[in-house]
Amino acid sequence: MTEEILVNVTPRETRVAVVENGMLQELHIERGWSRGVVGNIYKGRVQRVMPGMQAAFIDIGLDRAAFLHASDVMRSMPTPELVGDAAGPQASNLPPPSVPPIAELLRDGQDIVVQVVKDPIGSKGARLTTQISIPSRYLVLLPQSRTVGVSARIEDEAERARLKSLVSELAMTGHGYIVRTNAEGQPSEALAEDIAYLSRAWALVEQQVPDASVGTCIYEDLTLPMRAVRDLMRRDVEKVKVDSRETCERLRVFAAQYMPGLAEKIEHYSGARPVFDLYGVEDEIQRALEKEVPLKSGGYLVIDQTEAMTTVDVNTGSFLGQRNLEETVYRTNLEAAQAVARQLRLRNLGGIIIIDFIDMHDAEHRRQVLRTLEKSLVKDHAKTTVYDFSPLGLVEMTRKRTVESLQRQLSEPCHECGGRGMLKTAETVTYEIFREITRAVRQFDAARLLVIASPKIVSRITDEESAAVAELEEFLGKSIRFQPDEQYLQEQFDVVLL
């Protein structure tokens, strides 16, 4: 199996794609003014304590007040052997043995240091914890604990014992640590470097807290490209291709400092064809916004995302099979189980997920389909829990959700159909236009370009994106003019070479 990480950088948007055997598996997006806040540490103030909800609303300077539950104020640390591959405070779902009333823990107007564990999603504010954690390449620092835990994904007992012993010896600061999966096989020098880095980061946080005003971000996680290198880059990753020379150099410096053995895998992509086009990623993104997912056998999935849950319906479609109906259904469900696991990861679907496989009467067939689903979910970085078939023949599962799904990041409810469908946002269409301009200039020679689009898109580009257009004109050495046309829908545009 070959795995590559592709980094596409434009002035206002950065995208990271994980490609396995030529097929897109994950997509991460970060836009200049809407970076996620998961992992950020803020100095907040309690706005209102809600005893009936065992929670409090905290002002951390975002548009909406954030939510802090009592269990996240005083939760006990997880048993080291049960800790997953943690990248932040949300790693453990183990319930605390007892939770005091929220009124005993917090009071209105109290200043408090909190960390975001879940981005604002829909109408909900961010989810917070006071159990601070700071991740690095191989470790997660737990400054308020003295526990040393090891990722459950490191299965070799001798290696687990070695890592725990090493970190316990090196952790002279009195803080706790979780050893991440990436640490497997690493020497003590690499772990010592991580501990030194985390100690410096925490010292800086402690230094800023006393003088920081309410709503101040006192620790911010790395940018998307650096997080991708830190969290996704492993020894089995063949290449990291970056289409920005400046970003590539920054990643090489970062990798040389924290993972010197892997730094040579980062390379600058300078091809005329956009790197996402070269790997078919743009087409995969378009398909990931559609409800139907075709299967190679002729069957298909129908994925519906709602506020409460996501449902996946499996259909045989044109697949007729070769033996009998039961065998046809079984083969379709096996293929669907693998496709569902990939789609959940690609679309970043979280929360409650209900899968309606085609009815199977053979108990062994049901067991094999469930086993295939669980096996296909092993590479998913998000925590998943799969339950057995229900009496109605449905498979219920959950997937940890920390950020918006791909569809909700790139789309919005369609105003033309009263919210029954989805439409790409003006922001998404704007960036597609910028990419199409770059693609056209690389392929064809023209002195000037004319972009025809809907009035809403043109207005946004000439107003909010005027600086980006100026940068693009300077970079390409071409003049770009924008013309609104009432006949164009929001997603439609044309780039004309003059």
Short mmCIF file of N, CA and C in Angstrom, two decimals, residues 317-466:
data_model
loop_
_atom_site.label_atom_id
_atom_site.label_comp_id
_atom_site.label_asym_id
_atom_site.label_seq_id
_atom_site.Cartn_x
_atom_site.Cartn_y
_atom_site.Cartn_z
N GLY A 317 -28.86 -1.99 -6.62
CA GLY A 317 -28.79 -1.31 -7.91
C GLY A 317 -28.88 -2.30 -9.05
N SER A 318 -27.90 -2.23 -9.96
CA SER A 318 -27.92 -3.10 -11.14
C SER A 318 -27.16 -4.40 -10.93
N PHE A 319 -26.67 -4.64 -9.69
CA PHE A 319 -25.90 -5.86 -9.43
C PHE A 319 -26.85 -7.05 -9.32
N LEU A 320 -26.70 -8.02 -10.21
CA LEU A 320 -27.61 -9.18 -10.24
C LEU A 320 -26.98 -10.43 -9.62
N GLY A 321 -25.66 -10.43 -9.47
CA GLY A 321 -25.02 -11.60 -8.89
C GLY A 321 -24.94 -12.75 -9.87
N GLN A 322 -24.37 -13.88 -9.39
CA GLN A 322 -24.20 -15.04 -10.25
C GLN A 322 -24.85 -16.29 -9.69
N ARG A 323 -25.17 -16.29 -8.41
CA ARG A 323 -25.72 -17.51 -7.82
C ARG A 323 -27.18 -17.33 -7.42
N ASN A 324 -27.36 -16.74 -6.22
CA ASN A 324 -28.72 -16.55 -5.73
C ASN A 324 -28.83 -15.21 -5.03
N LEU A 325 -30.02 -14.89 -4.58
CA LEU A 325 -30.26 -13.57 -3.98
C LEU A 325 -29.42 -13.36 -2.72
N GLU A 326 -29.35 -14.37 -1.85
CA GLU A 326 -28.60 -14.23 -0.61
C GLU A 326 -27.12 -13.93 -0.88
N GLU A 327 -26.54 -14.61 -1.87
CA GLU A 327 -25.15 -14.39 -2.21
C GLU A 327 -24.94 -12.99 -2.80
N THR A 328 -25.89 -12.56 -3.64
CA THR A 328 -25.83 -11.22 -4.22
C THR A 328 -25.85 -10.14 -3.13
N VAL A 329 -26.77 -10.32 -2.18
CA VAL A 329 -26.91 -9.37 -1.08
C VAL A 329 -25.63 -9.35 -0.23
N TYR A 330 -25.09 -10.53 0.04
CA TYR A 330 -23.88 -10.65 0.87
C TYR A 330 -22.71 -9.92 0.22
N ARG A 331 -22.49 -10.16 -1.08
CA ARG A 331 -21.37 -9.53 -1.78
C ARG A 331 -21.53 -8.01 -1.83
N THR A 332 -22.76 -7.55 -2.04
CA THR A 332 -23.01 -6.10 -2.07
C THR A 332 -22.74 -5.48 -0.71
N ASN A 333 -23.18 -6.14 0.35
CA ASN A 333 -22.97 -5.62 1.70
C ASN A 333 -21.49 -5.59 2.09
N LEU A 334 -20.72 -6.59 1.66
CA LEU A 334 -19.29 -6.60 1.95
C LEU A 334 -18.60 -5.40 1.30
N GLU A 335 -18.94 -5.15 0.04
CA GLU A 335 -18.36 -4.01 -0.66
C GLU A 335 -18.83 -2.70 -0.02
N ALA A 336 -20.11 -2.66 0.37
CA ALA A 336 -20.67 -1.46 0.98
C ALA A 336 -20.00 -1.15 2.31
N ALA A 337 -19.66 -2.18 3.09
CA ALA A 337 -19.03 -1.97 4.40
C ALA A 337 -17.70 -1.24 4.24
N GLN A 338 -16.91 -1.63 3.24
CA GLN A 338 -15.63 -0.96 2.98
C GLN A 338 -15.86 0.48 2.49
N ALA A 339 -16.86 0.64 1.61
CA ALA A 339 -17.15 1.97 1.07
C ALA A 339 -17.66 2.91 2.15
N VAL A 340 -18.48 2.40 3.07
CA VAL A 340 -19.02 3.23 4.16
C VAL A 340 -17.87 3.75 5.03
N ALA A 341 -16.93 2.87 5.39
CA ALA A 341 -15.80 3.29 6.23
C ALA A 341 -15.02 4.41 5.56
N ARG A 342 -14.79 4.29 4.26
CA ARG A 342 -14.04 5.32 3.53
C ARG A 342 -14.83 6.63 3.47
N GLN A 343 -16.12 6.54 3.21
CA GLN A 343 -16.94 7.75 3.09
C GLN A 343 -17.06 8.50 4.42
N LEU A 344 -17.14 7.79 5.52
CA LEU A 344 -17.21 8.45 6.83
C LEU A 344 -15.95 9.26 7.08
N ARG A 345 -14.82 8.67 6.71
CA ARG A 345 -13.53 9.33 6.91
C ARG A 345 -13.36 10.50 5.94
N LEU A 346 -13.72 10.29 4.67
CA LEU A 346 -13.57 11.32 3.66
C LEU A 346 -14.51 12.50 3.91
N ARG A 347 -15.76 12.20 4.23
CA ARG A 347 -16.75 13.27 4.44
C ARG A 347 -16.71 13.82 5.86
N ASN A 348 -15.89 13.21 6.73
CA ASN A 348 -15.76 13.61 8.13
C ASN A 348 -17.13 13.64 8.81
N LEU A 349 -17.87 12.55 8.65
CA LEU A 349 -19.19 12.44 9.26
C LEU A 349 -19.03 11.94 10.69
N GLY A 350 -19.73 12.58 11.62
CA GLY A 350 -19.60 12.20 13.03
C GLY A 350 -20.94 12.10 13.71
N GLY A 351 -20.89 11.77 15.01
CA GLY A 351 -22.11 11.61 15.79
C GLY A 351 -22.69 10.21 15.60
N ILE A 352 -24.01 10.12 15.63
CA ILE A 352 -24.70 8.84 15.47
C ILE A 352 -24.84 8.54 13.98
N ILE A 353 -24.48 7.31 13.60
CA ILE A 353 -24.57 6.88 12.20
C ILE A 353 -25.35 5.57 12.14
N ILE A 354 -26.37 5.52 11.31
CA ILE A 354 -27.20 4.32 11.14
C ILE A 354 -26.97 3.78 9.73
N ILE A 355 -26.57 2.51 9.63
CA ILE A 355 -26.32 1.89 8.33
C ILE A 355 -27.39 0.83 8.08
N ASP A 356 -28.11 1.01 7.00
CA ASP A 356 -29.17 0.07 6.63
C ASP A 356 -28.64 -0.86 5.53
N PHE A 357 -27.96 -1.93 5.95
CA PHE A 357 -27.49 -2.91 4.98
C PHE A 357 -28.70 -3.66 4.42
N ILE A 358 -28.51 -4.26 3.26
CA ILE A 358 -29.59 -5.08 2.68
C ILE A 358 -29.79 -6.29 3.58
N ASP A 359 -31.05 -6.65 3.81
CA ASP A 359 -31.37 -7.73 4.74
C ASP A 359 -30.66 -9.03 4.38
N MET A 360 -30.03 -9.64 5.40
CA MET A 360 -29.37 -10.93 5.23
C MET A 360 -29.94 -11.92 6.24
N HIS A 361 -30.25 -13.14 5.79
CA HIS A 361 -30.83 -14.14 6.69
C HIS A 361 -29.75 -15.00 7.34
N ASP A 362 -28.60 -15.11 6.71
CA ASP A 362 -27.52 -15.95 7.22
C ASP A 362 -26.76 -15.20 8.32
N ALA A 363 -26.71 -15.76 9.53
CA ALA A 363 -26.04 -15.11 10.66
C ALA A 363 -24.55 -14.95 10.40
N GLU A 364 -23.92 -15.93 9.73
CA GLU A 364 -22.50 -15.84 9.43
C GLU A 364 -22.22 -14.71 8.46
N HIS A 365 -23.12 -14.48 7.50
CA HIS A 365 -22.96 -13.36 6.57
C HIS A 365 -23.02 -12.03 7.32
N ARG A 366 -23.94 -11.91 8.25
CA ARG A 366 -24.05 -10.68 9.04
C ARG A 366 -22.77 -10.44 9.85
N ARG A 367 -22.25 -11.52 10.42
CA ARG A 367 -21.02 -11.41 11.22
C ARG A 367 -19.85 -10.96 10.35
N GLN A 368 -19.73 -11.51 9.15
CA GLN A 368 -18.62 -11.15 8.26
C GLN A 368 -18.73 -9.70 7.78
N VAL A 369 -19.95 -9.24 7.50
CA VAL A 369 -20.15 -7.85 7.08
C VAL A 369 -19.74 -6.90 8.20
N LEU A 370 -20.15 -7.22 9.43
CA LEU A 370 -19.79 -6.39 10.58
C LEU A 370 -18.28 -6.39 10.80
N ARG A 371 -17.66 -7.55 10.64
CA ARG A 371 -16.20 -7.66 10.81
C ARG A 371 -15.48 -6.84 9.72
N THR A 372 -15.98 -6.87 8.51
CA THR A 372 -15.39 -6.09 7.42
C THR A 372 -15.48 -4.60 7.71
N LEU A 373 -16.62 -4.16 8.23
CA LEU A 373 -16.80 -2.75 8.58
C LEU A 373 -15.80 -2.34 9.66
N GLU A 374 -15.69 -3.15 10.72
CA GLU A 374 -14.77 -2.83 11.81
C GLU A 374 -13.32 -2.82 11.34
N LYS A 375 -12.96 -3.77 10.49
CA LYS A 375 -11.60 -3.83 9.95
C LYS A 375 -11.29 -2.62 9.08
N SER A 376 -12.28 -2.16 8.31
CA SER A 376 -12.08 -1.02 7.42
C SER A 376 -11.97 0.30 8.20
N LEU A 377 -12.47 0.31 9.42
CA LEU A 377 -12.42 1.52 10.24
C LEU A 377 -11.13 1.65 11.05
N VAL A 378 -10.27 0.64 10.99
CA VAL A 378 -9.07 0.63 11.82
C VAL A 378 -8.18 1.84 11.55
N LYS A 379 -8.07 2.26 10.29
CA LYS A 379 -7.17 3.38 9.93
C LYS A 379 -7.79 4.74 10.20
N ASP A 380 -9.03 4.78 10.62
CA ASP A 380 -9.70 6.05 10.90
C ASP A 380 -9.09 6.67 12.15
N HIS A 381 -8.66 7.94 12.05
CA HIS A 381 -8.05 8.61 13.20
C HIS A 381 -9.10 8.99 14.26
N ALA A 382 -10.35 9.12 13.85
CA ALA A 382 -11.41 9.45 14.80
C ALA A 382 -11.85 8.19 15.53
N LYS A 383 -12.22 8.33 16.78
CA LYS A 383 -12.68 7.19 17.58
C LYS A 383 -14.04 6.73 17.06
N THR A 384 -14.18 5.43 16.79
CA THR A 384 -15.44 4.86 16.32
C THR A 384 -15.87 3.71 17.22
N THR A 385 -17.16 3.54 17.36
CA THR A 385 -17.73 2.42 18.11
C THR A 385 -18.85 1.82 17.27
N VAL A 386 -18.76 0.51 16.99
CA VAL A 386 -19.74 -0.17 16.15
C VAL A 386 -20.50 -1.19 16.98
N TYR A 387 -21.83 -1.18 16.85
CA TYR A 387 -22.67 -2.12 17.58
C TYR A 387 -23.21 -3.19 16.62
N ASP A 388 -23.69 -4.27 17.20
CA ASP A 388 -24.18 -5.40 16.40
C ASP A 388 -25.47 -5.01 15.67
N PHE A 389 -25.87 -5.86 14.74
CA PHE A 389 -27.13 -5.64 14.02
C PHE A 389 -28.28 -5.56 15.01
N SER A 390 -29.16 -4.59 14.81
CA SER A 390 -30.34 -4.43 15.67
C SER A 390 -31.43 -5.41 15.20
N PRO A 391 -32.50 -5.59 15.98
CA PRO A 391 -33.60 -6.46 15.54
C PRO A 391 -34.19 -6.03 14.19
N LEU A 392 -34.04 -4.75 13.83
CA LEU A 392 -34.55 -4.28 12.54
C LEU A 392 -33.53 -4.44 11.42
N GLY A 393 -32.38 -5.03 11.73
CA GLY A 393 -31.37 -5.25 10.70
C GLY A 393 -30.49 -4.04 10.44
N LEU A 394 -30.49 -3.07 11.36
CA LEU A 394 -29.67 -1.86 11.21
C LEU A 394 -28.39 -1.97 12.03
N VAL A 395 -27.32 -1.35 11.54
CA VAL A 395 -26.07 -1.27 12.30
C VAL A 395 -25.94 0.15 12.83
N GLU A 396 -25.86 0.28 14.13
CA GLU A 396 -25.69 1.58 14.76
C GLU A 396 -24.22 1.74 15.14
N MET A 397 -23.70 2.93 14.90
CA MET A 397 -22.31 3.23 15.28
C MET A 397 -22.17 4.70 15.61
N THR A 398 -21.09 5.04 16.25
CA THR A 398 -20.79 6.44 16.54
C THR A 398 -19.37 6.73 16.05
N ARG A 399 -19.14 7.98 15.67
CA ARG A 399 -17.81 8.43 15.25
C ARG A 399 -17.56 9.79 15.88
N LYS A 400 -16.42 9.94 16.52
CA LYS A 400 -16.10 11.18 17.23
C LYS A 400 -16.11 12.36 16.28
N ARG A 401 -16.84 13.40 16.63
CA ARG A 401 -16.93 14.58 15.78
C ARG A 401 -16.34 15.78 16.52
N THR A 402 -15.34 16.43 15.90
CA THR A 402 -14.74 17.62 16.50
C THR A 402 -14.88 18.84 15.60
N VAL A 403 -15.05 18.63 14.29
CA VAL A 403 -15.23 19.75 13.36
C VAL A 403 -16.41 19.45 12.44
N GLU A 404 -16.82 20.45 11.67
CA GLU A 404 -17.93 20.29 10.75
C GLU A 404 -17.61 19.24 9.68
N SER A 405 -18.64 18.61 9.14
CA SER A 405 -18.45 17.66 8.05
C SER A 405 -17.99 18.40 6.80
N LEU A 406 -17.47 17.64 5.84
CA LEU A 406 -16.99 18.23 4.59
C LEU A 406 -18.11 18.99 3.88
N GLN A 407 -19.30 18.39 3.86
CA GLN A 407 -20.42 19.03 3.19
C GLN A 407 -20.75 20.38 3.82
N ARG A 408 -20.74 20.46 5.14
CA ARG A 408 -21.10 21.70 5.80
C ARG A 408 -19.97 22.72 5.76
N GLN A 409 -18.75 22.26 5.54
CA GLN A 409 -17.65 23.20 5.35
C GLN A 409 -17.72 23.86 3.98
N LEU A 410 -18.10 23.08 2.96
CA LEU A 410 -18.04 23.57 1.58
C LEU A 410 -19.39 24.04 1.03
N SER A 411 -20.47 23.69 1.68
CA SER A 411 -21.80 23.96 1.11
C SER A 411 -22.68 24.71 2.10
N GLU A 412 -23.81 25.16 1.60
CA GLU A 412 -24.82 25.82 2.43
C GLU A 412 -26.19 25.44 1.89
N PRO A 413 -27.24 25.57 2.70
CA PRO A 413 -28.59 25.24 2.20
C PRO A 413 -28.94 26.08 0.97
N CYS A 414 -29.53 25.45 -0.02
CA CYS A 414 -29.88 26.13 -1.27
C CYS A 414 -31.03 27.11 -1.05
N HIS A 415 -30.79 28.37 -1.34
CA HIS A 415 -31.83 29.39 -1.14
C HIS A 415 -32.92 29.27 -2.21
N GLU A 416 -32.57 28.71 -3.36
CA GLU A 416 -33.55 28.60 -4.44
C GLU A 416 -34.62 27.55 -4.14
N CYS A 417 -34.26 26.53 -3.35
CA CYS A 417 -35.23 25.45 -3.10
C CYS A 417 -35.69 25.43 -1.65
N GLY A 418 -35.53 26.53 -0.95
CA GLY A 418 -36.04 26.61 0.41
C GLY A 418 -35.31 25.72 1.40
N GLY A 419 -34.06 25.44 1.13
CA GLY A 419 -33.28 24.65 2.07
C GLY A 419 -33.40 23.15 1.91
N ARG A 420 -34.06 22.68 0.85
CA ARG A 420 -34.21 21.23 0.66
C ARG A 420 -32.95 20.59 0.11
N GLY A 421 -32.07 21.41 -0.52
CA GLY A 421 -30.84 20.88 -1.08
C GLY A 421 -29.66 21.66 -0.58
N MET A 422 -28.51 21.47 -1.22
CA MET A 422 -27.30 22.17 -0.81
C MET A 422 -26.70 22.91 -2.00
N LEU A 423 -26.01 24.00 -1.69
CA LEU A 423 -25.39 24.83 -2.71
C LEU A 423 -24.00 25.22 -2.21
N LYS A 424 -23.02 25.21 -3.10
CA LYS A 424 -21.69 25.65 -2.70
C LYS A 424 -21.73 27.10 -2.26
N THR A 425 -20.99 27.43 -1.22
CA THR A 425 -20.98 28.81 -0.73
C THR A 425 -20.26 29.71 -1.73
N ALA A 426 -20.55 31.01 -1.63
CA ALA A 426 -19.86 31.98 -2.48
C ALA A 426 -18.35 31.92 -2.25
N GLU A 427 -17.95 31.65 -1.02
CA GLU A 427 -16.54 31.52 -0.70
C GLU A 427 -15.90 30.35 -1.44
N THR A 428 -16.60 29.20 -1.45
CA THR A 428 -16.08 28.02 -2.15
C THR A 428 -15.96 28.28 -3.65
N VAL A 429 -16.99 28.89 -4.25
CA VAL A 429 -16.96 29.18 -5.68
C VAL A 429 -15.82 30.17 -6.00
N THR A 430 -15.61 31.14 -5.11
CA THR A 430 -14.53 32.11 -5.31
C THR A 430 -13.18 31.41 -5.46
N TYR A 431 -12.91 30.47 -4.55
CA TYR A 431 -11.62 29.77 -4.60
C TYR A 431 -11.53 28.84 -5.80
N GLU A 432 -12.66 28.30 -6.24
CA GLU A 432 -12.66 27.49 -7.47
C GLU A 432 -12.29 28.38 -8.67
N ILE A 433 -12.80 29.61 -8.69
CA ILE A 433 -12.47 30.55 -9.77
C ILE A 433 -10.97 30.87 -9.77
N PHE A 434 -10.42 31.13 -8.58
CA PHE A 434 -8.99 31.43 -8.49
C PHE A 434 -8.16 30.26 -9.01
N ARG A 435 -8.57 29.02 -8.65
CA ARG A 435 -7.82 27.85 -9.12
C ARG A 435 -7.95 27.68 -10.62
N GLU A 436 -9.15 27.97 -11.16
CA GLU A 436 -9.37 27.83 -12.60
C GLU A 436 -8.56 28.88 -13.38
N ILE A 437 -8.44 30.08 -12.83
CA ILE A 437 -7.62 31.12 -13.45
C ILE A 437 -6.16 30.65 -13.54
N THR A 438 -5.64 30.14 -12.42
CA THR A 438 -4.26 29.64 -12.40
C THR A 438 -4.06 28.51 -13.40
N ARG A 439 -5.04 27.60 -13.44
CA ARG A 439 -4.96 26.46 -14.36
C ARG A 439 -4.95 26.94 -15.82
N ALA A 440 -5.82 27.91 -16.14
CA ALA A 440 -5.93 28.41 -17.51
C ALA A 440 -4.64 29.11 -17.96
N VAL A 441 -4.05 29.90 -17.07
CA VAL A 441 -2.82 30.63 -17.42
C VAL A 441 -1.67 29.66 -17.66
N ARG A 442 -1.63 28.56 -16.89
CA ARG A 442 -0.56 27.59 -17.07
C ARG A 442 -0.70 26.81 -18.38
N GLN A 443 -1.92 26.65 -18.84
CA GLN A 443 -2.16 25.85 -20.04
C GLN A 443 -2.16 26.67 -21.33
N PHE A 444 -2.60 27.93 -21.22
CA PHE A 444 -2.74 28.74 -22.43
C PHE A 444 -2.09 30.10 -22.24
N ASP A 445 -1.67 30.69 -23.35
CA ASP A 445 -1.03 32.00 -23.31
C ASP A 445 -2.07 33.07 -23.60
N ALA A 446 -2.25 34.00 -22.68
CA ALA A 446 -3.20 35.09 -22.89
C ALA A 446 -2.74 36.30 -22.08
N ALA A 447 -2.99 37.48 -22.63
CA ALA A 447 -2.57 38.71 -21.94
C ALA A 447 -3.53 39.09 -20.83
N ARG A 448 -4.83 38.85 -21.09
CA ARG A 448 -5.87 39.23 -20.13
C ARG A 448 -6.87 38.10 -19.97
N LEU A 449 -7.59 38.12 -18.83
CA LEU A 449 -8.61 37.12 -18.58
C LEU A 449 -9.91 37.82 -18.16
N LEU A 450 -11.00 37.24 -18.60
CA LEU A 450 -12.34 37.73 -18.23
C LEU A 450 -13.07 36.61 -17.51
N VAL A 451 -13.56 36.91 -16.31
CA VAL A 451 -14.33 35.94 -15.53
C VAL A 451 -15.78 36.38 -15.50
N ILE A 452 -16.67 35.51 -15.98
CA ILE A 452 -18.11 35.78 -15.97
C ILE A 452 -18.74 34.90 -14.90
N ALA A 453 -19.47 35.50 -13.99
CA ALA A 453 -20.08 34.75 -12.89
C ALA A 453 -21.33 35.47 -12.42
N SER A 454 -22.01 34.90 -11.43
CA SER A 454 -23.23 35.52 -10.91
C SER A 454 -22.88 36.82 -10.20
N PRO A 455 -23.80 37.76 -10.14
CA PRO A 455 -23.52 39.05 -9.48
C PRO A 455 -23.05 38.89 -8.04
N LYS A 456 -23.59 37.91 -7.34
CA LYS A 456 -23.19 37.70 -5.94
C LYS A 456 -21.72 37.32 -5.84
N ILE A 457 -21.27 36.45 -6.73
CA ILE A 457 -19.89 36.00 -6.71
C ILE A 457 -18.95 37.15 -7.11
N VAL A 458 -19.31 37.86 -8.18
CA VAL A 458 -18.47 38.98 -8.64
C VAL A 458 -18.37 40.06 -7.57
N SER A 459 -19.50 40.33 -6.91
CA SER A 459 -19.50 41.35 -5.85
C SER A 459 -18.57 40.94 -4.72
N ARG A 460 -18.61 39.67 -4.36
CA ARG A 460 -17.76 39.19 -3.27
C ARG A 460 -16.28 39.28 -3.65
N ILE A 461 -15.96 38.89 -4.89
CA ILE A 461 -14.56 38.89 -5.32
C ILE A 461 -14.02 40.32 -5.38
N THR A 462 -14.77 41.24 -5.96
CA THR A 462 -14.29 42.61 -6.14
C THR A 462 -14.29 43.40 -4.83
N ASP A 463 -15.02 42.91 -3.84
CA ASP A 463 -15.09 43.61 -2.55
C ASP A 463 -14.18 42.92 -1.53
N GLU A 464 -14.60 41.75 -1.02
CA GLU A 464 -13.87 41.08 0.05
C GLU A 464 -12.54 40.47 -0.42
N GLU A 465 -12.48 40.09 -1.70
CA GLU A 465 -11.28 39.41 -2.19
C GLU A 465 -10.42 40.29 -3.10
N SER A 466 -10.61 41.59 -3.04
CA SER A 466 -9.86 42.48 -3.94
C SER A 466 -8.35 42.36 -3.74
#
